[in-house]
Tab-separated table of C-alpha atoms in Angstrom:
chain	number	residue	atom	x	y	z
A	1	MET	CA	36.238	0.155	-4.337
A	2	ARG	CA	36.090	3.593	-2.785
A	3	TYR	CA	33.647	6.248	-3.964
A	4	LEU	CA	35.606	9.178	-5.400
A	5	PRO	CA	33.491	12.309	-6.016
A	6	HIS	CA	33.962	14.359	-9.149
A	7	THR	CA	36.382	17.254	-8.900
A	8	PRO	CA	35.387	20.719	-10.175
A	9	GLU	CA	37.613	20.036	-13.177
A	10	ASP	CA	35.784	16.780	-13.918
A	11	ILE	CA	32.420	18.536	-13.733
A	12	HIS	CA	33.638	21.328	-16.025
A	13	GLU	CA	34.795	18.832	-18.654
A	14	MET	CA	31.525	16.871	-18.556
A	15	LEU	CA	29.412	20.021	-18.871
A	16	LYS	CA	31.585	21.159	-21.774
A	17	VAL	CA	30.941	17.913	-23.647
A	18	ILE	CA	27.162	18.243	-23.396
A	19	GLY	CA	27.213	21.945	-24.207
A	20	VAL	CA	26.150	23.678	-20.988
A	21	ASP	CA	28.012	26.032	-18.693
A	22	THR	CA	26.723	25.106	-15.223
A	23	VAL	CA	24.902	22.303	-13.452
A	24	ASP	CA	21.929	24.664	-13.014
A	25	ASP	CA	21.574	24.766	-16.807
A	26	LEU	CA	20.554	21.109	-16.689
A	27	PHE	CA	17.340	22.149	-14.920
A	28	HIS	CA	16.274	24.938	-17.275
A	29	THR	CA	13.007	23.146	-18.078
A	30	ILE	CA	11.808	23.702	-14.500
A	31	PRO	CA	10.047	27.101	-14.155
A	32	ASP	CA	11.886	29.666	-12.039
A	33	ALA	CA	8.892	29.942	-9.715
A	34	CYS	CA	9.324	26.278	-8.816
A	35	ARG	CA	13.040	26.518	-8.065
A	36	ASN	CA	14.776	27.706	-4.920
A	37	SER	CA	17.684	29.952	-5.813
A	38	THR	CA	18.656	30.924	-2.265
A	39	PRO	CA	20.787	28.928	0.179
A	40	MET	CA	18.936	26.591	2.526
A	41	ASP	CA	18.014	28.211	5.826
A	42	LEU	CA	19.578	25.701	8.188
A	43	PRO	CA	20.517	26.192	11.852
A	44	PRO	CA	24.161	25.956	12.934
A	45	ALA	CA	25.660	22.487	13.201
A	46	MET	CA	25.196	20.661	16.502
A	47	SER	CA	27.367	18.224	18.371
A	48	GLU	CA	26.239	14.615	18.505
A	49	TRP	CA	24.914	15.033	22.063
A	50	ASP	CA	23.148	18.325	21.373
A	51	LEU	CA	21.508	16.777	18.322
A	52	ASN	CA	20.295	13.771	20.329
A	53	ALA	CA	18.827	16.099	22.948
A	54	HIS	CA	17.128	18.136	20.200
A	55	MET	CA	15.595	15.018	18.626
A	56	ASP	CA	14.386	13.860	22.040
A	57	SER	CA	12.652	17.196	22.593
A	58	LEU	CA	10.929	16.930	19.207
A	59	ALA	CA	9.844	13.355	19.905
A	60	ALA	CA	8.356	14.437	23.236
A	61	THR	CA	5.882	16.678	21.406
A	62	MET	CA	4.409	13.784	19.388
A	63	ALA	CA	1.895	11.142	20.360
A	64	SER	CA	3.341	7.651	20.644
A	65	SER	CA	1.128	4.872	19.342
A	66	ASN	CA	2.433	2.659	22.140
A	67	GLU	CA	0.898	4.990	24.698
A	68	TYR	CA	-2.322	5.724	22.764
A	69	ARG	CA	-5.284	3.491	22.031
A	70	VAL	CA	-5.689	4.134	18.309
A	71	PHE	CA	-8.923	3.063	16.592
A	72	ILE	CA	-7.763	4.114	13.108
A	73	GLY	CA	-6.792	1.868	10.204
A	74	ALA	CA	-7.679	3.411	6.844
A	75	GLY	CA	-4.692	1.916	5.053
A	76	SER	CA	-2.172	1.733	7.910
A	77	TYR	CA	-2.762	-0.963	10.503
A	78	ASN	CA	-1.239	-1.762	13.867
A	79	HIS	CA	-0.440	-5.464	14.269
A	80	HIS	CA	1.798	-7.431	16.600
A	81	ILE	CA	5.078	-8.398	14.927
A	82	PRO	CA	7.002	-11.502	16.096
A	83	SER	CA	10.395	-10.471	17.529
A	84	SER	CA	12.093	-12.987	15.246
A	85	VAL	CA	11.136	-10.980	12.162
A	86	PRO	CA	13.018	-7.703	12.856
A	87	TYR	CA	15.937	-9.721	14.253
A	88	LEU	CA	16.363	-11.790	11.092
A	89	LEU	CA	15.748	-8.779	8.887
A	90	SER	CA	18.603	-6.899	10.575
A	91	ARG	CA	21.193	-9.379	9.343
A	92	SER	CA	23.712	-7.549	7.160
A	93	GLU	CA	23.310	-9.840	4.132
A	94	PHE	CA	19.647	-8.798	3.940
A	95	ALA	CA	20.003	-5.138	4.845
A	96	THR	CA	22.741	-4.482	2.281
A	97	ALA	CA	21.411	-6.563	-0.618
A	98	TYR	CA	21.287	-4.820	-3.997
A	99	THR	CA	19.619	-5.524	-7.349
A	100	PRO	CA	20.347	-9.205	-8.135
A	101	TYR	CA	21.369	-8.808	-11.784
A	102	GLN	CA	24.162	-11.401	-11.402
A	103	PRO	CA	22.535	-14.627	-10.195
A	104	GLU	CA	25.858	-16.358	-9.539
A	105	ILE	CA	26.462	-14.025	-6.573
A	106	SER	CA	22.854	-13.180	-5.649
A	107	GLN	CA	21.246	-16.532	-4.872
A	108	GLY	CA	20.251	-15.537	-1.336
A	109	THR	CA	18.530	-12.340	-2.458
A	110	LEU	CA	16.866	-14.090	-5.390
A	111	GLN	CA	15.572	-16.916	-3.222
A	112	GLY	CA	14.198	-14.396	-0.715
A	113	ILE	CA	12.260	-12.671	-3.496
A	114	TYR	CA	11.118	-16.019	-4.890
A	115	GLU	CA	9.739	-17.116	-1.529
A	116	PHE	CA	7.989	-13.760	-1.130
A	117	GLN	CA	6.346	-14.086	-4.535
A	118	THR	CA	5.286	-17.660	-3.756
A	119	LEU	CA	3.624	-16.639	-0.493
A	120	VAL	CA	1.855	-13.673	-2.130
A	121	THR	CA	0.402	-15.823	-4.913
A	122	ARG	CA	-0.887	-18.324	-2.347
A	123	LEU	CA	-2.418	-15.572	-0.247
A	124	LEU	CA	-4.164	-13.882	-3.189
A	125	GLY	CA	-4.971	-16.928	-5.317
A	126	MET	CA	-3.015	-15.613	-8.305
A	127	ASP	CA	-0.603	-17.336	-10.710
A	128	VAL	CA	2.314	-14.914	-10.504
A	129	ALA	CA	3.398	-11.968	-8.341
A	130	THR	CA	6.043	-9.292	-8.760
A	131	ALA	CA	8.843	-8.715	-6.264
A	132	SER	CA	7.117	-5.627	-4.820
A	133	HIS	CA	6.255	-2.005	-5.510
A	134	TYR	CA	6.487	1.156	-3.446
A	135	ASP	CA	2.993	0.898	-1.947
A	136	GLY	CA	-0.567	-0.147	-2.674
A	137	ALA	CA	-1.345	3.067	-4.549
A	138	THR	CA	1.446	2.635	-7.110
A	139	GLY	CA	0.662	-1.055	-7.439
A	140	LEU	CA	-2.989	-0.292	-8.207
A	141	SER	CA	-2.052	2.408	-10.706
A	142	GLU	CA	0.326	0.020	-12.469
A	143	ALA	CA	-2.456	-2.574	-12.614
A	144	LEU	CA	-4.745	-0.118	-14.399
A	145	LEU	CA	-1.981	0.741	-16.866
A	146	MET	CA	-1.578	-2.975	-17.549
A	147	ALA	CA	-5.258	-3.187	-18.449
A	148	VAL	CA	-5.040	-0.127	-20.720
A	149	LYS	CA	-2.128	-1.677	-22.625
A	150	LYS	CA	-3.849	-5.050	-22.808
A	151	THR	CA	-7.227	-3.820	-24.087
A	152	LYS	CA	-6.041	-0.749	-26.066
A	153	ARG	CA	-8.854	1.231	-24.439
A	154	LYS	CA	-8.471	4.652	-22.846
A	155	LYS	CA	-11.066	4.580	-20.060
A	156	VAL	CA	-11.029	2.919	-16.650
A	157	ALA	CA	-13.578	2.761	-13.858
A	158	VAL	CA	-12.519	3.063	-10.219
A	159	SER	CA	-14.761	2.523	-7.231
A	160	VAL	CA	-15.241	5.650	-5.130
A	161	LEU	CA	-14.652	3.319	-2.185
A	162	CYS	CA	-11.050	2.657	-3.165
A	163	HIS	CA	-8.757	4.460	-0.737
A	164	PRO	CA	-8.972	8.233	-1.455
A	165	PHE	CA	-5.176	8.535	-1.548
A	166	HIS	CA	-4.976	5.647	-4.004
A	167	ARG	CA	-7.453	7.392	-6.274
A	168	GLU	CA	-5.302	10.533	-6.249
A	169	VAL	CA	-2.255	8.529	-7.316
A	170	ILE	CA	-4.307	6.846	-10.042
A	171	ARG	CA	-5.180	10.226	-11.539
A	172	THR	CA	-1.522	11.253	-11.364
A	173	TYR	CA	-0.719	8.203	-13.477
A	174	MET	CA	-3.679	8.359	-15.855
A	175	ASP	CA	-3.976	12.060	-16.706
A	176	PRO	CA	-0.608	12.358	-18.504
A	177	ALA	CA	-1.349	9.096	-20.339
A	178	GLY	CA	-4.645	10.478	-21.642
A	179	VAL	CA	-6.686	7.829	-19.838
A	180	GLU	CA	-10.160	8.826	-18.644
A	181	VAL	CA	-10.975	7.833	-15.059
A	182	VAL	CA	-14.644	7.466	-14.115
A	183	GLU	CA	-15.701	6.786	-10.552
A	184	VAL	CA	-18.287	4.177	-9.623
A	185	PRO	CA	-20.560	5.456	-6.784
A	186	TYR	CA	-21.550	3.528	-3.687
A	187	THR	CA	-24.928	2.275	-2.509
A	188	PRO	CA	-26.732	2.903	0.806
A	189	GLU	CA	-25.364	-0.474	1.908
A	190	GLY	CA	-21.782	0.846	1.732
A	191	ARG	CA	-20.842	-1.172	-1.335
A	192	THR	CA	-19.754	-0.169	-4.825
A	193	ASP	CA	-22.785	0.179	-7.112
A	194	LEU	CA	-22.692	-2.770	-9.512
A	195	LYS	CA	-25.629	-1.426	-11.523
A	196	ALA	CA	-23.736	1.790	-12.208
A	197	LEU	CA	-20.895	-0.265	-13.693
A	198	GLU	CA	-23.339	-2.147	-15.907
A	199	ALA	CA	-24.260	1.164	-17.580
A	200	MET	CA	-20.621	2.002	-18.460
A	201	ASP	CA	-19.065	1.016	-21.782
A	202	ASP	CA	-15.645	0.966	-23.468
A	203	LEU	CA	-13.861	0.223	-20.208
A	204	ALA	CA	-10.353	-1.170	-20.091
A	205	ALA	CA	-10.864	-2.200	-16.473
A	206	VAL	CA	-12.684	-1.668	-13.233
A	207	ALA	CA	-10.889	-1.430	-9.875
A	208	VAL	CA	-12.776	-2.392	-6.712
A	209	GLN	CA	-11.294	-2.483	-3.200
A	210	SER	CA	-12.352	-5.185	-0.747
A	211	PRO	CA	-12.677	-4.655	2.123
A	212	ASN	CA	-13.390	-1.172	0.840
A	213	PHE	CA	-12.558	2.135	2.528
A	214	PHE	CA	-15.672	1.767	4.695
A	215	GLY	CA	-14.442	-1.673	5.772
A	216	VAL	CA	-17.261	-3.383	3.852
A	217	VAL	CA	-16.644	-6.650	1.998
A	218	GLU	CA	-17.403	-6.270	-1.719
A	219	ASP	CA	-18.956	-8.749	-4.161
A	220	LEU	CA	-15.842	-9.184	-6.323
A	221	LYS	CA	-17.400	-12.087	-8.256
A	222	GLY	CA	-20.277	-9.891	-9.419
A	223	PHE	CA	-17.901	-7.221	-10.676
A	224	SER	CA	-15.696	-9.815	-12.364
A	225	ASP	CA	-18.628	-11.261	-14.296
A	226	THR	CA	-19.834	-7.803	-15.319
A	227	ILE	CA	-16.504	-6.431	-16.562
A	228	HIS	CA	-15.624	-9.692	-18.329
A	229	ALA	CA	-18.895	-9.470	-20.244
A	230	LYS	CA	-17.635	-6.082	-21.464
A	231	LYS	CA	-14.256	-7.616	-22.469
A	232	GLY	CA	-12.497	-5.630	-19.751
A	233	VAL	CA	-10.118	-6.488	-16.939
A	234	MET	CA	-11.157	-7.008	-13.321
A	235	ILE	CA	-8.754	-5.485	-10.795
A	236	GLY	CA	-9.136	-6.161	-7.098
A	237	SER	CA	-7.405	-3.964	-4.536
A	238	PHE	CA	-7.019	-3.927	-0.772
A	239	THR	CA	-5.316	-2.119	2.075
A	240	GLU	CA	-5.685	-4.751	4.817
A	241	ALA	CA	-3.856	-7.906	3.695
A	242	ILE	CA	-4.792	-9.799	6.877
A	243	ALA	CA	-8.385	-9.940	5.599
A	244	TRP	CA	-7.418	-12.644	3.074
A	245	GLY	CA	-6.819	-15.023	5.946
A	246	LEU	CA	-10.600	-15.164	6.406
A	247	MET	CA	-12.157	-13.993	3.135
A	248	LYS	CA	-12.232	-15.823	-0.207
A	249	ASN	CA	-9.105	-14.839	-2.092
A	250	PRO	CA	-9.436	-12.638	-5.208
A	251	GLY	CA	-8.354	-15.394	-7.581
A	252	SER	CA	-11.321	-17.554	-6.581
A	253	GLN	CA	-13.663	-14.689	-7.486
A	254	GLY	CA	-12.545	-14.175	-11.076
A	255	VAL	CA	-10.179	-11.260	-10.460
A	256	ASP	CA	-7.533	-10.841	-13.180
A	257	ILE	CA	-5.060	-8.544	-11.387
A	258	VAL	CA	-4.712	-7.883	-7.660
A	259	ALA	CA	-2.964	-4.831	-6.217
A	260	GLY	CA	-2.762	-3.816	-2.608
A	261	ASP	CA	-0.700	-2.757	0.350
A	262	GLY	CA	1.364	-5.224	2.360
A	263	GLN	CA	2.047	-2.954	5.343
A	264	SER	CA	0.003	-5.261	7.587
A	265	LEU	CA	2.430	-8.101	6.881
A	266	GLY	CA	4.876	-7.389	9.671
A	267	ILE	CA	5.823	-3.833	8.685
A	268	PRO	CA	5.515	-1.205	11.464
A	269	LYS	CA	3.383	1.874	10.802
A	270	ALA	CA	6.509	4.007	11.325
A	271	PHE	CA	4.831	7.431	10.955
A	272	GLY	CA	3.298	6.394	7.611
A	273	GLY	CA	6.081	4.510	5.893
A	274	PRO	CA	7.701	2.692	4.309
A	275	GLY	CA	4.941	0.612	2.810
A	276	LEU	CA	4.919	-2.364	0.496
A	277	GLY	CA	3.041	-2.645	-2.789
A	278	LEU	CA	1.728	-6.076	-3.773
A	279	LEU	CA	0.904	-6.810	-7.426
A	280	ALA	CA	-0.131	-10.194	-8.785
A	281	SER	CA	-2.050	-11.527	-11.778
A	282	THR	CA	-3.206	-14.551	-13.691
A	283	LYS	CA	-0.951	-16.029	-16.394
A	284	ALA	CA	-2.948	-14.198	-19.068
A	285	HIS	CA	-1.537	-10.877	-17.819
A	286	MET	CA	1.878	-12.108	-16.769
A	287	ARG	CA	3.871	-10.440	-19.562
A	288	GLN	CA	2.374	-7.050	-18.747
A	289	LEU	CA	3.546	-7.147	-15.120
A	290	PRO	CA	6.111	-4.439	-14.346
A	291	GLY	CA	9.010	-4.885	-11.984
A	292	ARG	CA	10.969	-7.983	-11.095
A	293	LEU	CA	9.928	-11.604	-11.415
A	294	VAL	CA	12.137	-14.356	-10.023
A	295	GLY	CA	11.943	-17.909	-11.297
A	296	ALA	CA	13.398	-21.223	-10.128
A	297	THR	CA	15.585	-23.221	-12.491
A	298	THR	CA	18.500	-25.700	-12.499
A	299	ASP	CA	22.123	-24.959	-13.340
A	300	LEU	CA	24.476	-27.012	-15.540
A	301	ASP	CA	25.101	-29.361	-12.624
A	302	GLY	CA	21.404	-29.947	-12.062
A	303	LYS	CA	21.297	-27.917	-8.857
A	304	ARG	CA	18.331	-25.691	-8.043
A	305	GLY	CA	18.906	-21.982	-8.618
A	306	PHE	CA	17.033	-18.685	-8.923
A	307	VAL	CA	17.150	-16.047	-11.668
A	308	LEU	CA	15.363	-12.922	-12.814
A	309	THR	CA	12.978	-13.899	-15.589
A	310	LEU	CA	10.690	-12.231	-18.132
A	311	ALA	CA	12.702	-9.019	-17.720
A	312	ALA	CA	13.995	-7.634	-21.008
A	313	ARG	CA	16.870	-5.183	-20.844
A	314	GLU	CA	14.647	-2.374	-22.153
A	315	GLN	CA	12.944	-2.527	-18.770
A	316	HIS	CA	16.050	-0.861	-17.410
A	317	ILE	CA	17.554	0.980	-20.404
A	318	ARG	CA	15.054	1.575	-23.242
A	319	ARG	CA	12.455	3.283	-21.106
A	320	GLU	CA	9.986	3.904	-23.926
A	321	LYS	CA	9.577	0.141	-24.414
A	322	ALA	CA	9.377	-0.785	-20.730
A	323	THR	CA	6.203	-2.076	-19.108
A	324	SER	CA	6.873	0.481	-16.388
A	325	ASN	CA	9.472	3.070	-15.560
A	326	ILE	CA	9.554	1.982	-11.932
A	327	CYS	CA	12.350	-0.572	-11.847
A	328	SER	CA	13.254	-0.531	-8.174
A	329	ASN	CA	11.257	-2.132	-5.392
A	330	ASN	CA	10.979	-2.313	-1.628
A	331	GLY	CA	13.113	-5.442	-1.424
A	332	LEU	CA	13.731	-5.273	2.313
A	333	CYS	CA	10.036	-4.704	3.031
A	334	ALA	CA	9.172	-7.629	0.752
A	335	LEU	CA	11.553	-9.880	2.666
A	336	ASN	CA	10.026	-8.552	5.892
A	337	ALA	CA	6.568	-9.583	4.667
A	338	ALA	CA	7.813	-13.024	3.604
A	339	MET	CA	9.314	-13.635	7.046
A	340	TYR	CA	6.096	-12.523	8.706
A	341	MET	CA	3.865	-14.756	6.565
A	342	ALA	CA	6.192	-17.723	7.043
A	343	SER	CA	6.187	-17.130	10.810
A	344	LEU	CA	2.393	-17.205	10.996
A	345	GLY	CA	1.820	-20.049	8.553
A	346	GLY	CA	-1.558	-20.749	6.985
A	347	SER	CA	-3.415	-21.662	10.169
A	348	GLY	CA	-1.859	-18.789	12.116
A	349	PHE	CA	-2.806	-16.321	9.410
A	350	ARG	CA	-6.408	-17.494	9.477
A	351	ARG	CA	-6.520	-17.377	13.275
A	352	LEU	CA	-5.182	-13.820	13.301
A	353	ALA	CA	-7.769	-12.742	10.739
A	354	GLN	CA	-10.526	-14.329	12.832
A	355	ILE	CA	-9.361	-12.451	15.945
A	356	ASN	CA	-9.415	-9.146	14.060
A	357	HIS	CA	-12.912	-9.806	12.747
A	358	ASN	CA	-14.268	-10.982	16.090
A	359	LYS	CA	-12.948	-7.966	18.005
A	360	ALA	CA	-14.366	-5.551	15.444
A	361	GLU	CA	-17.743	-7.283	15.621
A	362	TYR	CA	-17.670	-7.114	19.411
A	363	LEU	CA	-17.091	-3.357	19.321
A	364	LYS	CA	-19.703	-2.868	16.621
A	365	LYS	CA	-22.381	-4.691	18.636
A	366	ALA	CA	-21.410	-2.946	21.859
A	367	LEU	CA	-21.708	0.487	20.225
A	368	ALA	CA	-25.034	-0.425	18.620
A	369	GLY	CA	-26.293	-1.640	21.987
A	370	ALA	CA	-25.301	1.713	23.498
A	371	GLY	CA	-27.339	3.599	20.882
A	372	VAL	CA	-24.614	4.493	18.367
A	373	GLU	CA	-25.735	4.276	14.745
A	374	ILE	CA	-23.873	1.706	12.634
A	375	THR	CA	-24.021	3.298	9.190
A	376	PHE	CA	-23.831	0.238	6.933
A	377	ALA	CA	-25.391	-3.157	7.610
A	378	SER	CA	-23.152	-4.974	5.108
A	379	PRO	CA	-20.518	-7.463	6.355
A	380	THR	CA	-17.175	-5.941	7.381
A	381	PHE	CA	-13.750	-7.244	8.392
A	382	ASN	CA	-11.940	-5.156	11.035
A	383	GLU	CA	-13.201	-1.670	10.118
A	384	PHE	CA	-16.678	-0.162	10.103
A	385	VAL	CA	-18.428	3.219	9.952
A	386	VAL	CA	-20.503	4.760	12.740
A	387	LYS	CA	-22.392	8.005	13.064
A	388	PHE	CA	-21.867	9.757	16.359
A	389	PRO	CA	-24.329	12.333	17.750
A	390	LYS	CA	-24.024	15.988	16.807
A	391	GLY	CA	-21.314	17.747	18.760
A	392	PHE	CA	-19.132	14.656	19.015
A	393	GLU	CA	-16.099	16.774	18.056
A	394	ALA	CA	-15.798	17.891	21.693
A	395	THR	CA	-15.866	14.295	22.867
A	396	TYR	CA	-13.250	13.399	20.267
A	397	GLU	CA	-10.898	16.079	21.629
A	398	ARG	CA	-11.588	15.001	25.201
A	399	LEU	CA	-10.622	11.437	24.290
A	400	LEU	CA	-7.443	12.631	22.609
A	401	ALA	CA	-6.438	14.176	25.922
A	402	LYS	CA	-6.949	10.718	27.432
A	403	MET	CA	-4.719	9.150	24.750
A	404	VAL	CA	-7.604	7.592	22.805
A	405	VAL	CA	-8.065	8.230	19.072
A	406	ALA	CA	-11.725	7.503	18.398
A	407	GLY	CA	-11.643	6.772	14.688
A	408	LEU	CA	-11.140	8.725	11.470
A	409	PRO	CA	-13.612	11.522	10.586
A	410	LEU	CA	-14.908	10.760	7.067
A	411	GLU	CA	-16.281	14.181	6.117
A	412	ARG	CA	-12.918	15.213	4.635
A	413	PHE	CA	-13.096	12.395	2.085
A	414	TYR	CA	-16.875	12.048	1.743
A	415	PRO	CA	-18.599	15.408	2.452
A	416	GLU	CA	-21.988	13.731	2.626
A	417	LEU	CA	-20.873	11.734	5.684
A	418	GLN	CA	-20.711	14.541	8.190
A	419	GLY	CA	-20.480	13.178	11.724
A	420	HIS	CA	-19.419	9.736	10.499
A	421	TYR	CA	-16.244	8.028	11.727
A	422	LEU	CA	-14.307	5.008	10.482
A	423	LEU	CA	-13.287	2.744	13.376
A	424	CYS	CA	-10.693	-0.028	13.205
A	425	VAL	CA	-9.912	-2.843	15.629
A	426	THR	CA	-6.922	-5.198	15.429
A	427	GLU	CA	-5.489	-7.832	17.764
A	428	THR	CA	-3.437	-5.103	19.488
A	429	LEU	CA	-6.519	-3.728	21.261
A	430	SER	CA	-7.867	-5.536	24.318
A	431	LYS	CA	-11.453	-6.100	25.415
A	432	THR	CA	-10.828	-3.517	28.130
A	433	ASP	CA	-9.828	-0.978	25.445
A	434	LEU	CA	-13.026	-1.674	23.497
A	435	ASP	CA	-15.282	-1.457	26.557
A	436	GLN	CA	-13.617	1.789	27.610
A	437	LEU	CA	-14.206	3.340	24.181
A	438	VAL	CA	-17.898	2.471	24.298
A	439	LYS	CA	-18.175	3.943	27.756
A	440	GLU	CA	-16.408	7.172	26.786
A	441	VAL	CA	-18.244	7.895	23.516
A	442	THR	CA	-21.665	7.269	25.051
A	443	ALA	CA	-21.045	9.135	28.316
């Protein structure tokens, strides 16, 4: 069926029915200062070849991660992706799949989502997982809203070591809902302060990221016991999914809801997006989960089939009764992650996590041996914080000219950490790359 746009006459009739004169009248609630009333200032149209040349010239001004040695993670990680994954993902039946409301014609899409959810629950040690969300930040915010609805309380605690961008999104969610957000400080060891949480009352939930933004592994079990004693919900978050190949999964540590980013699961960094939000929970919180859930069943002939389940129609139509007003998901990214996890398998996933950890530990020890201060002594996965000598900014710029990005300066996010940098190492960096970094920063 072809798409036929509305004619001016059609638009006039529709506006007449709803009682407005122009399409602009539909946006009268937006202040004039926030609206652009002038035509867009666009350059003249280009031919296909001129446009390609223009895009090439723009691309030439940007740093390519393939050419650079990048020691930054902080929520977006560079990992090798098996060639089979993008090849399979490019198949037209995957790339063009739409919302599987009609199971009789959507079995392939539904099974893909089902397999993704199965792999996520195994990875995180949870009972049930949603299809996916936009990114880790929205998944974490939705998890906190779940806790607010479950407990009927209007205050949540969030570790200051959750990703700074995630905390901004949380406030965007919570402020309009009238939910108070209190931040839990960190200790000199680089971990969230458990004692500070013990002094807080009337909490719907606490959210703790592990490994946290400093790369430090948190004591999720301790936080679970503490918040459960207060009749609240324990929410675990993460940005580096590969870590669960080596660390105890959140479910084994008493976590009720897990939210994080699945970008590491075979999704390229791609200039910051798209990402993949993971959200999973125990059965006790299953009916609060927003988004899609796919279940396996049998049809009238006894054959195995897949259907959307636990999704009332008000999720899509009666918005005021929905668990969330985000009803779409990153289906293609979710399938991408499922293919990646299936390609690695359990033993491969653990081996990859071990390589990441070992390389980061090698760099950490090499820097310490060269006199660089390692800020936190607590265990880390593939990221850690160092303090470089005063005046390191000049060295940082010199390394950029050599196509080396020597970590993320933390002062922007934590003013008290002036001169501190967050370094990340994945399997994509060689021993030669690590040795060269140590040599350059200590020269």
